[in-house]
Short mmCIF file of C-alpha atoms and ligand atoms in Angstrom, two decimals:
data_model
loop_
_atom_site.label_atom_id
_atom_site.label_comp_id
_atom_site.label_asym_id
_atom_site.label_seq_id
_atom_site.Cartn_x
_atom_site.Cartn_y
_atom_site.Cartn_z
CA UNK C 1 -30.31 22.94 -18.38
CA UNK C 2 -30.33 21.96 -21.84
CA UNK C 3 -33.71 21.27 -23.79
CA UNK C 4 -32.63 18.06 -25.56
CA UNK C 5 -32.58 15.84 -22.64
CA UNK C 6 -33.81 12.10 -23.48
CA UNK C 7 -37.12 11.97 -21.59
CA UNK C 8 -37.22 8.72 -19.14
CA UNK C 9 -39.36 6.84 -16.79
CA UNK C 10 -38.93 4.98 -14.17
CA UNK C 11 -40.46 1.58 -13.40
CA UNK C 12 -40.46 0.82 -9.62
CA UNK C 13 -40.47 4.43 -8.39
CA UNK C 14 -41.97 4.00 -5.37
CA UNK C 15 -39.29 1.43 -3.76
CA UNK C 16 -36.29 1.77 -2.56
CA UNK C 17 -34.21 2.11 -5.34
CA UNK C 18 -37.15 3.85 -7.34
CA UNK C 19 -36.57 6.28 -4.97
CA UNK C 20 -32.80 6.68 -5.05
CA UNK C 21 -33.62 6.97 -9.10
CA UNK C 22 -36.30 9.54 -8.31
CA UNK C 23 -33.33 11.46 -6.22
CA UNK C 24 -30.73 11.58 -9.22
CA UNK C 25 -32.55 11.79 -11.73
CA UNK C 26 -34.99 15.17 -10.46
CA UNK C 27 -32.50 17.70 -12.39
CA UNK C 28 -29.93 15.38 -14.43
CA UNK C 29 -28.08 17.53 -17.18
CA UNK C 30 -28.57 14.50 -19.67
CA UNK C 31 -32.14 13.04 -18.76
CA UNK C 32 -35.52 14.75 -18.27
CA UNK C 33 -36.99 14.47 -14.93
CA UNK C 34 -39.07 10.96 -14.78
CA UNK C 35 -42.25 9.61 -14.88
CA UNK C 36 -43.21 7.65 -11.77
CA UNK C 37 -43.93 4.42 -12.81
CA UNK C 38 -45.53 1.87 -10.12
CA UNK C 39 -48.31 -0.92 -9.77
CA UNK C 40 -51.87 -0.05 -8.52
CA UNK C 41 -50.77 0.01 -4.59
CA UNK C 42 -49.27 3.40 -5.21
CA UNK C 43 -51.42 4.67 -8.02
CA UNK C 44 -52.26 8.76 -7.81
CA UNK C 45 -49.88 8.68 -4.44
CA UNK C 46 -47.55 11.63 -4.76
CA UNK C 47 -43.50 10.90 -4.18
CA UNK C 48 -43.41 12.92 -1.04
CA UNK C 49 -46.36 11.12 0.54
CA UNK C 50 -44.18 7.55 0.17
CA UNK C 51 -40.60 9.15 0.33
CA UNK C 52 -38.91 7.02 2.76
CA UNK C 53 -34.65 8.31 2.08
CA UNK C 54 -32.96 10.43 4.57
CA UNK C 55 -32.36 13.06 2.05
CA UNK C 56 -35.84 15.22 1.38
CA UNK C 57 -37.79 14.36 -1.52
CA UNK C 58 -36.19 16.45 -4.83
CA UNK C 59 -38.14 19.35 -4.88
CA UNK C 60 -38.86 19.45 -9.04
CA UNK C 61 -40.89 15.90 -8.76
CA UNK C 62 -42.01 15.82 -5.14
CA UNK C 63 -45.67 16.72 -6.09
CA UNK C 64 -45.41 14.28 -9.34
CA UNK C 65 -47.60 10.97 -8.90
CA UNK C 66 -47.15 7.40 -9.51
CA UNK C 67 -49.37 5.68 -12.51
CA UNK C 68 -49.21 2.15 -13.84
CA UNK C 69 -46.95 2.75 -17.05
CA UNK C 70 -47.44 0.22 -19.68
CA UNK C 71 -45.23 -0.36 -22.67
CA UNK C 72 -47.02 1.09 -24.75
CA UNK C 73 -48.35 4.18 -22.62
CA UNK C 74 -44.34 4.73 -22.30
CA UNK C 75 -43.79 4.40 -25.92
CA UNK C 76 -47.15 6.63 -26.32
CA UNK C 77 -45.77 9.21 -24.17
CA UNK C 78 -42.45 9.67 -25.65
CA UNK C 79 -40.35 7.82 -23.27
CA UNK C 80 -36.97 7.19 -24.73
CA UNK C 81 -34.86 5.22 -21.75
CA UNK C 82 -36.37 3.72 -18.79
CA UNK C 83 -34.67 2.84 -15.49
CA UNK C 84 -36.03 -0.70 -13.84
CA UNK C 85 -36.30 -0.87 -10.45
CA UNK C 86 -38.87 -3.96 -10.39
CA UNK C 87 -38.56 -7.06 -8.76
CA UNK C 88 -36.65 -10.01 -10.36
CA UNK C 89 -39.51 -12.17 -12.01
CA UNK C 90 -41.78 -9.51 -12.81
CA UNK C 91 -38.54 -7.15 -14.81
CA UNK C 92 -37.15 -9.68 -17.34
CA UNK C 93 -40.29 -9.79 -19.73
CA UNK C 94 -41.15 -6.36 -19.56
CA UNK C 95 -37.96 -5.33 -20.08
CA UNK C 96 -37.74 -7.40 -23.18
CA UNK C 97 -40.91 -6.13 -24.56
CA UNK C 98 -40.05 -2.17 -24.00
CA UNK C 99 -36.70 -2.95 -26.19
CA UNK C 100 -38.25 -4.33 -28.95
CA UNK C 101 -40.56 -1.31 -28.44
CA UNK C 102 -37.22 0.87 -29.09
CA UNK C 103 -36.94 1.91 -25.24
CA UNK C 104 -33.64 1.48 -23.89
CA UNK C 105 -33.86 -0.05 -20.45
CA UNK C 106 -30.67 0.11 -17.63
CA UNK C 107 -32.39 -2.14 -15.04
CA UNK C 108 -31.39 -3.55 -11.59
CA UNK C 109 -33.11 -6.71 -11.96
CA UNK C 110 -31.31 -10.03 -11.86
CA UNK C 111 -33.40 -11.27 -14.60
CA UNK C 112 -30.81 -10.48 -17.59
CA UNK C 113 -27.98 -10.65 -15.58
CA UNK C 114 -26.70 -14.20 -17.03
CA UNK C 115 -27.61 -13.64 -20.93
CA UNK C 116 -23.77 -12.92 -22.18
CA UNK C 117 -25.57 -11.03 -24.89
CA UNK C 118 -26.58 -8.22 -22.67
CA UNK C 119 -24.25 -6.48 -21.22
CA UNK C 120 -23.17 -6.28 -17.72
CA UNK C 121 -21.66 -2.79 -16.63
CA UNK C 122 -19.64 -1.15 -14.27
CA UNK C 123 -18.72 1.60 -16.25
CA UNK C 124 -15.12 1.71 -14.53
CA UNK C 125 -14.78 -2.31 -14.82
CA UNK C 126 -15.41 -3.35 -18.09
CA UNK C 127 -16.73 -0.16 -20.05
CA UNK C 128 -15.39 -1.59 -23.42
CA UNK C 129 -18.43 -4.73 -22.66
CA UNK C 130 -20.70 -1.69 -24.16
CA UNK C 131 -18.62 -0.77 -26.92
CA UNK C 132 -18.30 -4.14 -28.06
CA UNK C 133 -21.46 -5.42 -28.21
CA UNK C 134 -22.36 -1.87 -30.16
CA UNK C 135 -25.61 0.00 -31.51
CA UNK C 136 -28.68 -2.28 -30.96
CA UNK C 137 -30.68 -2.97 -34.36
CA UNK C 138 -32.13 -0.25 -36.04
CA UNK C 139 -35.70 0.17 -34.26
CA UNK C 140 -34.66 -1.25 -31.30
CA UNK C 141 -33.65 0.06 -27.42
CA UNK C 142 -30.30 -1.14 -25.73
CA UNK C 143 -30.76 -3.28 -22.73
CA UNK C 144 -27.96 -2.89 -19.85
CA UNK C 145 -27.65 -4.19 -16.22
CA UNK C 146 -26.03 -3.61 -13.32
CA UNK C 147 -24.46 -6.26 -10.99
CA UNK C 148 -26.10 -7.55 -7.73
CA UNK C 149 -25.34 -4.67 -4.99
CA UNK C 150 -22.44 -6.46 -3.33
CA UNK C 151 -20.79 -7.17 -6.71
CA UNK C 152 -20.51 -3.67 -7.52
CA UNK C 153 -18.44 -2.76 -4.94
CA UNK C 154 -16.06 -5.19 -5.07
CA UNK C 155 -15.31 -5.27 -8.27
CA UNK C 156 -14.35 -1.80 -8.72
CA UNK C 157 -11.91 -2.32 -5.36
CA UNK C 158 -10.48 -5.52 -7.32
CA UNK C 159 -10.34 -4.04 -10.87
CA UNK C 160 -6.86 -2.16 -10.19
CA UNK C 161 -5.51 -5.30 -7.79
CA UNK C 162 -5.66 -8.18 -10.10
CA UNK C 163 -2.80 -7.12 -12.85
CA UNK C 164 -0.88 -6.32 -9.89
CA UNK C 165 -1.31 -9.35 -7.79
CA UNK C 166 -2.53 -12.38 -10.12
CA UNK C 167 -4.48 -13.44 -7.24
CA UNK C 168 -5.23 -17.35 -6.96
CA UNK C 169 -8.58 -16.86 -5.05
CA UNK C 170 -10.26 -14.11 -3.82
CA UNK C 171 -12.36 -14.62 -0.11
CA UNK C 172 -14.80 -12.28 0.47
CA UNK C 173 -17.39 -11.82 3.82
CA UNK C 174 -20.12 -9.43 3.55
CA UNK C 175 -22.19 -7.52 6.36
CA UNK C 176 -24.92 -6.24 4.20
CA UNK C 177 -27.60 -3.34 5.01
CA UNK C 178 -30.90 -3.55 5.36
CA UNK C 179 -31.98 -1.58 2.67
CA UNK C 180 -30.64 -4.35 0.22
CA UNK C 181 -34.07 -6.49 1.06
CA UNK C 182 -35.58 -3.28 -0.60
CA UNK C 183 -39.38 -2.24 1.01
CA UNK C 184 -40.70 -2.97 3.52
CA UNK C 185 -37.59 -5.23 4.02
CA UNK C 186 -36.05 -7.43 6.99
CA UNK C 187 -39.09 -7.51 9.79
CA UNK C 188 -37.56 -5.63 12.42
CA UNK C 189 -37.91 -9.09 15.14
CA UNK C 190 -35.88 -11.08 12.99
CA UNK C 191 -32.90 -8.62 13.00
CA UNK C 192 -32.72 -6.28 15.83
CA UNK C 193 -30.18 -8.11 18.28
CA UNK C 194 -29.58 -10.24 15.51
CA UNK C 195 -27.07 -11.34 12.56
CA UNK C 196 -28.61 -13.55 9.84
CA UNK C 197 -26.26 -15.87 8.18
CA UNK C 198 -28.26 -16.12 4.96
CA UNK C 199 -29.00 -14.14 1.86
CA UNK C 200 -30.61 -15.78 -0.85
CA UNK C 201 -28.95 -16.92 -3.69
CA UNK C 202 -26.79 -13.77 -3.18
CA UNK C 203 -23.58 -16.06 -2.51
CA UNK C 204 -24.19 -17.30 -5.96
CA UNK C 205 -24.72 -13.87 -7.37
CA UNK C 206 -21.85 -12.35 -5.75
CA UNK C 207 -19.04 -14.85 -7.05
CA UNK C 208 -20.86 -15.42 -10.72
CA UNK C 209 -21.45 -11.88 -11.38
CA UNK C 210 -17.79 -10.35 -10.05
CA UNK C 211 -16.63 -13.03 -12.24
CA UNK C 212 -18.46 -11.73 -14.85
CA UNK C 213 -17.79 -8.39 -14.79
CA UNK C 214 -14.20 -9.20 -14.26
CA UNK C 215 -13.64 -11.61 -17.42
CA UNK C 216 -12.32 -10.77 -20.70
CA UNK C 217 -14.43 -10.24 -23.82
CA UNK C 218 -14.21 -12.62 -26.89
CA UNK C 219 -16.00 -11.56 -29.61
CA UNK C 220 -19.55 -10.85 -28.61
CA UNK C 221 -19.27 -13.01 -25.76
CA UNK C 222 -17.21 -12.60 -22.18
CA UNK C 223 -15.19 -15.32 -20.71
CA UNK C 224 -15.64 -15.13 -16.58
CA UNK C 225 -12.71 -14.54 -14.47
CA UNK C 226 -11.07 -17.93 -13.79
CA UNK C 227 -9.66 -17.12 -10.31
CA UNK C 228 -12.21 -18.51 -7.54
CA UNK C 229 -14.74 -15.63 -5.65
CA UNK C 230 -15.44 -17.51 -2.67
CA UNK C 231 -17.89 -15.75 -0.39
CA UNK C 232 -20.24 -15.51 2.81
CA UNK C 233 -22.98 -13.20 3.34
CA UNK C 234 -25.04 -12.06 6.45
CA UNK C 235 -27.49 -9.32 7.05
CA UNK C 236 -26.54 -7.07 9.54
CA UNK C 237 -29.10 -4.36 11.25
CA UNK C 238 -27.57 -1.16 9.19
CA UNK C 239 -29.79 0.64 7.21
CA UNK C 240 -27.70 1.23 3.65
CA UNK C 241 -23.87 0.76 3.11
CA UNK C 242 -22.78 -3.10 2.46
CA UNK C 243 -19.22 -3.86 3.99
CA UNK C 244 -17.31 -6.41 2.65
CA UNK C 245 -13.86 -8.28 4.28
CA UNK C 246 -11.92 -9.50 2.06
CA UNK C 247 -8.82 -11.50 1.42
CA UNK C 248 -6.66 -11.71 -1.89
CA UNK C 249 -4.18 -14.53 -2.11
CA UNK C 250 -1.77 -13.53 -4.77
CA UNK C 251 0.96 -14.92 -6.96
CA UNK C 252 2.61 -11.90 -7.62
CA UNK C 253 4.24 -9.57 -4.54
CA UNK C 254 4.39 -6.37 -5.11
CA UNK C 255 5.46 -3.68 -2.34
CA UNK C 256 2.57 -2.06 -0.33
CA UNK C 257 2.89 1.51 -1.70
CA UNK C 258 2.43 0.09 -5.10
CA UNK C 259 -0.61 -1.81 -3.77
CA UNK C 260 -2.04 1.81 -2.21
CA UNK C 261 -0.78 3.91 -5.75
CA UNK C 262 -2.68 1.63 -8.15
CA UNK C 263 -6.00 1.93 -5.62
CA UNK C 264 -5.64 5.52 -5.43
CA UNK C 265 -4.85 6.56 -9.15
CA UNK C 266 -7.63 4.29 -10.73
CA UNK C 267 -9.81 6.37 -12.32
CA UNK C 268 -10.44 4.90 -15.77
CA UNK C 269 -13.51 7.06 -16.64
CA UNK C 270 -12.04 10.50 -15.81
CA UNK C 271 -11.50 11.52 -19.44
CA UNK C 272 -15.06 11.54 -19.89
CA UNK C 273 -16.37 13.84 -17.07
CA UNK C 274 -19.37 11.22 -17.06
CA UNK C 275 -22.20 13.56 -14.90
CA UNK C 276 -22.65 10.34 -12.07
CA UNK C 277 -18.70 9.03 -12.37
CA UNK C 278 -17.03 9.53 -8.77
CA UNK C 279 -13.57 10.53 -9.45
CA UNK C 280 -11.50 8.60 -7.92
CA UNK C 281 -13.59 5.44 -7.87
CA UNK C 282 -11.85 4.31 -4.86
CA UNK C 283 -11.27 6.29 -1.46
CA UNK C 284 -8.43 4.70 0.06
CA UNK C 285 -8.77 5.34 4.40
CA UNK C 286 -5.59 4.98 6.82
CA UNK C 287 -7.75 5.64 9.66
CA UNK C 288 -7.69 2.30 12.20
CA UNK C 289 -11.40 1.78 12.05
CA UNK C 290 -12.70 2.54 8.55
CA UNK C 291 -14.61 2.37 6.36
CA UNK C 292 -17.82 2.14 8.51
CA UNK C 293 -21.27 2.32 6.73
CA UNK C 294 -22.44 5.49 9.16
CA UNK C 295 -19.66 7.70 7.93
CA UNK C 296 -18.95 5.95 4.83
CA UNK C 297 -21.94 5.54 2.92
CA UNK C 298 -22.22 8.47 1.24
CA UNK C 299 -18.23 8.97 -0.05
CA UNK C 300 -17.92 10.09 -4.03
CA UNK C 301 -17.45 13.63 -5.61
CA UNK C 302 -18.90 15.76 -7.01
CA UNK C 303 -21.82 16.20 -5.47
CA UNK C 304 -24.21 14.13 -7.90
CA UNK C 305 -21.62 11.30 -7.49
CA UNK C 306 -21.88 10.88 -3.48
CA UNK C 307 -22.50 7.42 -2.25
CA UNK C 308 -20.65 6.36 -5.93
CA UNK C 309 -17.18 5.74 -4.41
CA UNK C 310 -16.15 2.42 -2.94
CA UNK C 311 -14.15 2.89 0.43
CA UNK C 312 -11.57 0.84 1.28
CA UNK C 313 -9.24 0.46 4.31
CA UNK C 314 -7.82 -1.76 6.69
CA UNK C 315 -5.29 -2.52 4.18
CA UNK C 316 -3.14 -5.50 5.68
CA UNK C 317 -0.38 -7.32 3.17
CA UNK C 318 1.21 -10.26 4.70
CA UNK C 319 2.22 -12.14 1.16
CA UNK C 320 0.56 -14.09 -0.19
CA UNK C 321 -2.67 -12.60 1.67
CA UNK C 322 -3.57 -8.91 0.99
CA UNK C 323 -6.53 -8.39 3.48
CA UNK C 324 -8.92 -5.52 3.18
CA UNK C 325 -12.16 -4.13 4.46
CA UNK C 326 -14.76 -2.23 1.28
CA UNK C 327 -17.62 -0.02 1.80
CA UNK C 328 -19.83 0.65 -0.97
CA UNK C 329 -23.44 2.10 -0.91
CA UNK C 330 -25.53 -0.86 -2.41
CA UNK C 331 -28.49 1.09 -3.15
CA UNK C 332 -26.26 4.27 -5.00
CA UNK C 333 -23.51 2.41 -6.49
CA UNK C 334 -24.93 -0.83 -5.97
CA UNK C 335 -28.52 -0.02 -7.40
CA UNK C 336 -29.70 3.39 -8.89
CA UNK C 337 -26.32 5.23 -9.07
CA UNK C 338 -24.57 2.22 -10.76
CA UNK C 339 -27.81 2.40 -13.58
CA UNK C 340 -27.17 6.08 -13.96
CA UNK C 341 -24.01 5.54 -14.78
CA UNK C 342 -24.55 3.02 -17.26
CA UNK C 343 -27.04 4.95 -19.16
CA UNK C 344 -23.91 7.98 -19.22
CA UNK C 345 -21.69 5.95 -20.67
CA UNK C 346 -24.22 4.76 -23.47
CA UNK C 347 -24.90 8.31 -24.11
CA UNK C 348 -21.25 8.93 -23.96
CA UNK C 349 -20.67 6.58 -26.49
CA UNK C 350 -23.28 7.30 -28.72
CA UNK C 351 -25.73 4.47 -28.26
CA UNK C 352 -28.94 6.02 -27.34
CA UNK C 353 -30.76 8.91 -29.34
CA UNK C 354 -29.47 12.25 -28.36
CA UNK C 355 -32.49 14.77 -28.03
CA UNK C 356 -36.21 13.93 -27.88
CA UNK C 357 -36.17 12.84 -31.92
N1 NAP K 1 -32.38 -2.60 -2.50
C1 NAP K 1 -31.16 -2.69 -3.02
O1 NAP K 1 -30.16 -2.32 -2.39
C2 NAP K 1 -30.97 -3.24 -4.42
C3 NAP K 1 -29.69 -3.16 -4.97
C4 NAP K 1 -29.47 -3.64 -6.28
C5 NAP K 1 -30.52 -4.15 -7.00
N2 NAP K 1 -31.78 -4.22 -6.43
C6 NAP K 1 -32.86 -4.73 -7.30
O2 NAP K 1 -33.64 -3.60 -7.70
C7 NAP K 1 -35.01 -3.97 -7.84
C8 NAP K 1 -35.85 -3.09 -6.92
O3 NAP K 1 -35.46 -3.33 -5.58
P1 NAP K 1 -36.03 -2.49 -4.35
O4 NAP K 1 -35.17 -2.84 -3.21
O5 NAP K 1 -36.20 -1.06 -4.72
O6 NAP K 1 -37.51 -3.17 -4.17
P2 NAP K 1 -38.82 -2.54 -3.51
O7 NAP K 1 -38.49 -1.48 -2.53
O8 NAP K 1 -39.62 -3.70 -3.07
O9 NAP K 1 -39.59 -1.83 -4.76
C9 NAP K 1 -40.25 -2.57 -5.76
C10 NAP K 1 -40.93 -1.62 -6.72
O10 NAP K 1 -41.56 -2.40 -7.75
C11 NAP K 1 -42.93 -1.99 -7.89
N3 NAP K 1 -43.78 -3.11 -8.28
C12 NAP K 1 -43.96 -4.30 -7.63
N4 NAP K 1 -44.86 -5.06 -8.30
C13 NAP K 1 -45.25 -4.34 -9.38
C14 NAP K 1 -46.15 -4.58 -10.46
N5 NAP K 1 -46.86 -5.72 -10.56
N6 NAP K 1 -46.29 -3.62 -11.42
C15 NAP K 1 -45.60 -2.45 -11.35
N7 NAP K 1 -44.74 -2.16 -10.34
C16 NAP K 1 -44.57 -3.09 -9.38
C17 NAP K 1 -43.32 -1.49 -6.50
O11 NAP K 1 -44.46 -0.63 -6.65
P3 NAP K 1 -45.55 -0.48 -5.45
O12 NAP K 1 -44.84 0.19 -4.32
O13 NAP K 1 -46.60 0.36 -6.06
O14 NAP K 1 -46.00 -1.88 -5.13
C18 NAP K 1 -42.04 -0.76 -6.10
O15 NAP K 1 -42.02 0.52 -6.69
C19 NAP K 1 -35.08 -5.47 -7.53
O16 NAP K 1 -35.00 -6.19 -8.72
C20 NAP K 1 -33.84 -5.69 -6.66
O17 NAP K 1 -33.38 -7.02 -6.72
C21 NAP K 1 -32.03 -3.76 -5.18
#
């Protein structure tokens, strides 16, 4: 393991996707294992005692503890890059403050979603959003998000489709995980036996943030995909894995096995041999009955990239409608993985310091 790796925090260890940081980030070849950052409820708590993933607390930081990590204690400390996982509300100023600090952030919160001056990544989607917007000012720390968790997985399912198929509209119906509410989550009355019809604002999110991430760039700016992202979401009682059924109505008509080539050969970032970057993107099933989030979830090699790839199967095309089911992970490709990933690329591309300087 090399010496030089940028040291890093991480705001929001102790939830759910502080967690799923905690997990990839333990013995990363590019970033040092993390500080624990998290609010006074956790304070001097060690990770193991609040681990809550399936997977057994990474052995190098298991006995680490969470502290209260201000902006300046991180800047004190040597902290170089810090990866957000704090609630929307609290994230946005903080976040702000730590750039003009020089800390580069990669966060998960909505907050910065919508400012087309920050960049909104999925590295295999619209990696050149990065390179075009460039080095931040000197003294200052790049600030890049990542996409609401059912956004991410669609997008990278859609990014190969839409040259081939010009859609018109895309539908899409989601059966998201628990785990998506984050800790303590759902209250286990309100959803065992149950189906709830409503996700906050996550409709919204969804549509405005795949078109987004989807759009063109124009000079420092993006211009969102024009084609409609219509969508419904509903809770369902599985614990992580969102799937998502949806239906493409295209202008163009392509055969099928042109529809399955372009889904199985997309894998835009496999030049770079990014540490996080599942390769291929996309795992295309012909089984009957998947993708399924209990044997899906966790799909995406090698090894530091499972739970990275998007699943997708079902694949029905009955012109003009191309009907699909996606899996995706929402708190590995949809949360903590997806962050990862971004802060790879930057590296990649020479945006953040290399070494502890
Ligand atoms: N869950 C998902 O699948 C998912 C996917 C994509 C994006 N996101 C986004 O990622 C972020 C984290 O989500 P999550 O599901 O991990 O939430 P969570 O489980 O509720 O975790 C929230 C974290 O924030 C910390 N925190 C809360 N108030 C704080 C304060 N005043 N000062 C310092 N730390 C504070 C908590 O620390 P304590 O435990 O010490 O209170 C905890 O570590 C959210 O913005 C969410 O929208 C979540």
């Amino acid at each position: 393991m090399s010496e030089d790796r940028l040291p890093t925090a991480i705001l929001g260890a102790s939830g759910y996707i502080g967690q799923h940081f905690a997990r990839l980030l333990a013995d990363h070849p590019w970033f040092a294992p993390p500080l624990l950052g998290a609010s006074e409820r956790s304070e001097g708590r060690t990770l193991a005692e609040l681990w809550q993933l399936t997977d057994p607390p990474p052995e190098p930081l298991s006995e680490s503890r969470f502290e209260p990590l201000s902006p300046s204690a991180l800047r004190r400390r040597g902290v170089r890059v810090v990866f957000s996982a704090l609630p929307s509300g609290l994230a946005g100023a903080l976040e702000s403050d730590l750039v003009r600090r020089g800390i580069s952030v990669f966060s998960n919160a909505a907050d910065h979603r919508t400012d087309r001056s920050i960049p909104l990544l999925v590295p295999e989607v619209n990696a050149s959003r990065l390179t075009v917007l460039g080095r931040p000012p000197r003294g200052r720390g790049l600030l890049v998000t990542n996409p609401n968790c059912s956004a991410a997985g669609l997008v990278v399912a859609l990014a190969p489709l839409l040259p081939l198929l010009a859609p018109r509209a895309v539908h899409v119906s989601t059966y998201q995980a628990l785990s998506g509410a984050g800790f303590p989550g759902v209250p286990s009355l309100a959803i065992q036996d149950n189906v709830v019809p409503f996700i906050r604002e996550e409709e919204e999110k969804l549509a405005r943030e795949s078109q987004l991430l989807l759009g063109s760039n124009r000079h420092r700016s993006v211009v969102p995909l024009a084609t409609p992202i219509v969508a419904h979401c509903a809770r369902v009682a599985t614990r992580d894995g969102h799937l998502e059924a949806v239906t493409v109505e295209a202008r163009r008509r392509p055969p099928l096995d042109r529809i399955e080539r372009a889904l199985r050969e997309f894998d835009p970032l496999r030049p770079r041999a990014l540490p996080t970057a599942p390769s291929p993107p996309v795992v295309l099933r012909t089984e009957a009955d998947r993708p399924q989030p209990l044997r899906d979830r966790w799909a995406g090699a090698p090894a530091r990239a499972r739970g990275m790839a998007v699943s997708v199967g079902r694949l029905r095309w009955e012109p003009p409608y191309l009907r699909f089911f996606l899996l995706s992970h929402n708190a590995v490709r949809g949360g903590a993985g997806g962050s990862v990933l971004n802060a790879e690329l930057a590296l990649d591309e020479q945006l953040l310091p290399r070494g502890r300087g």
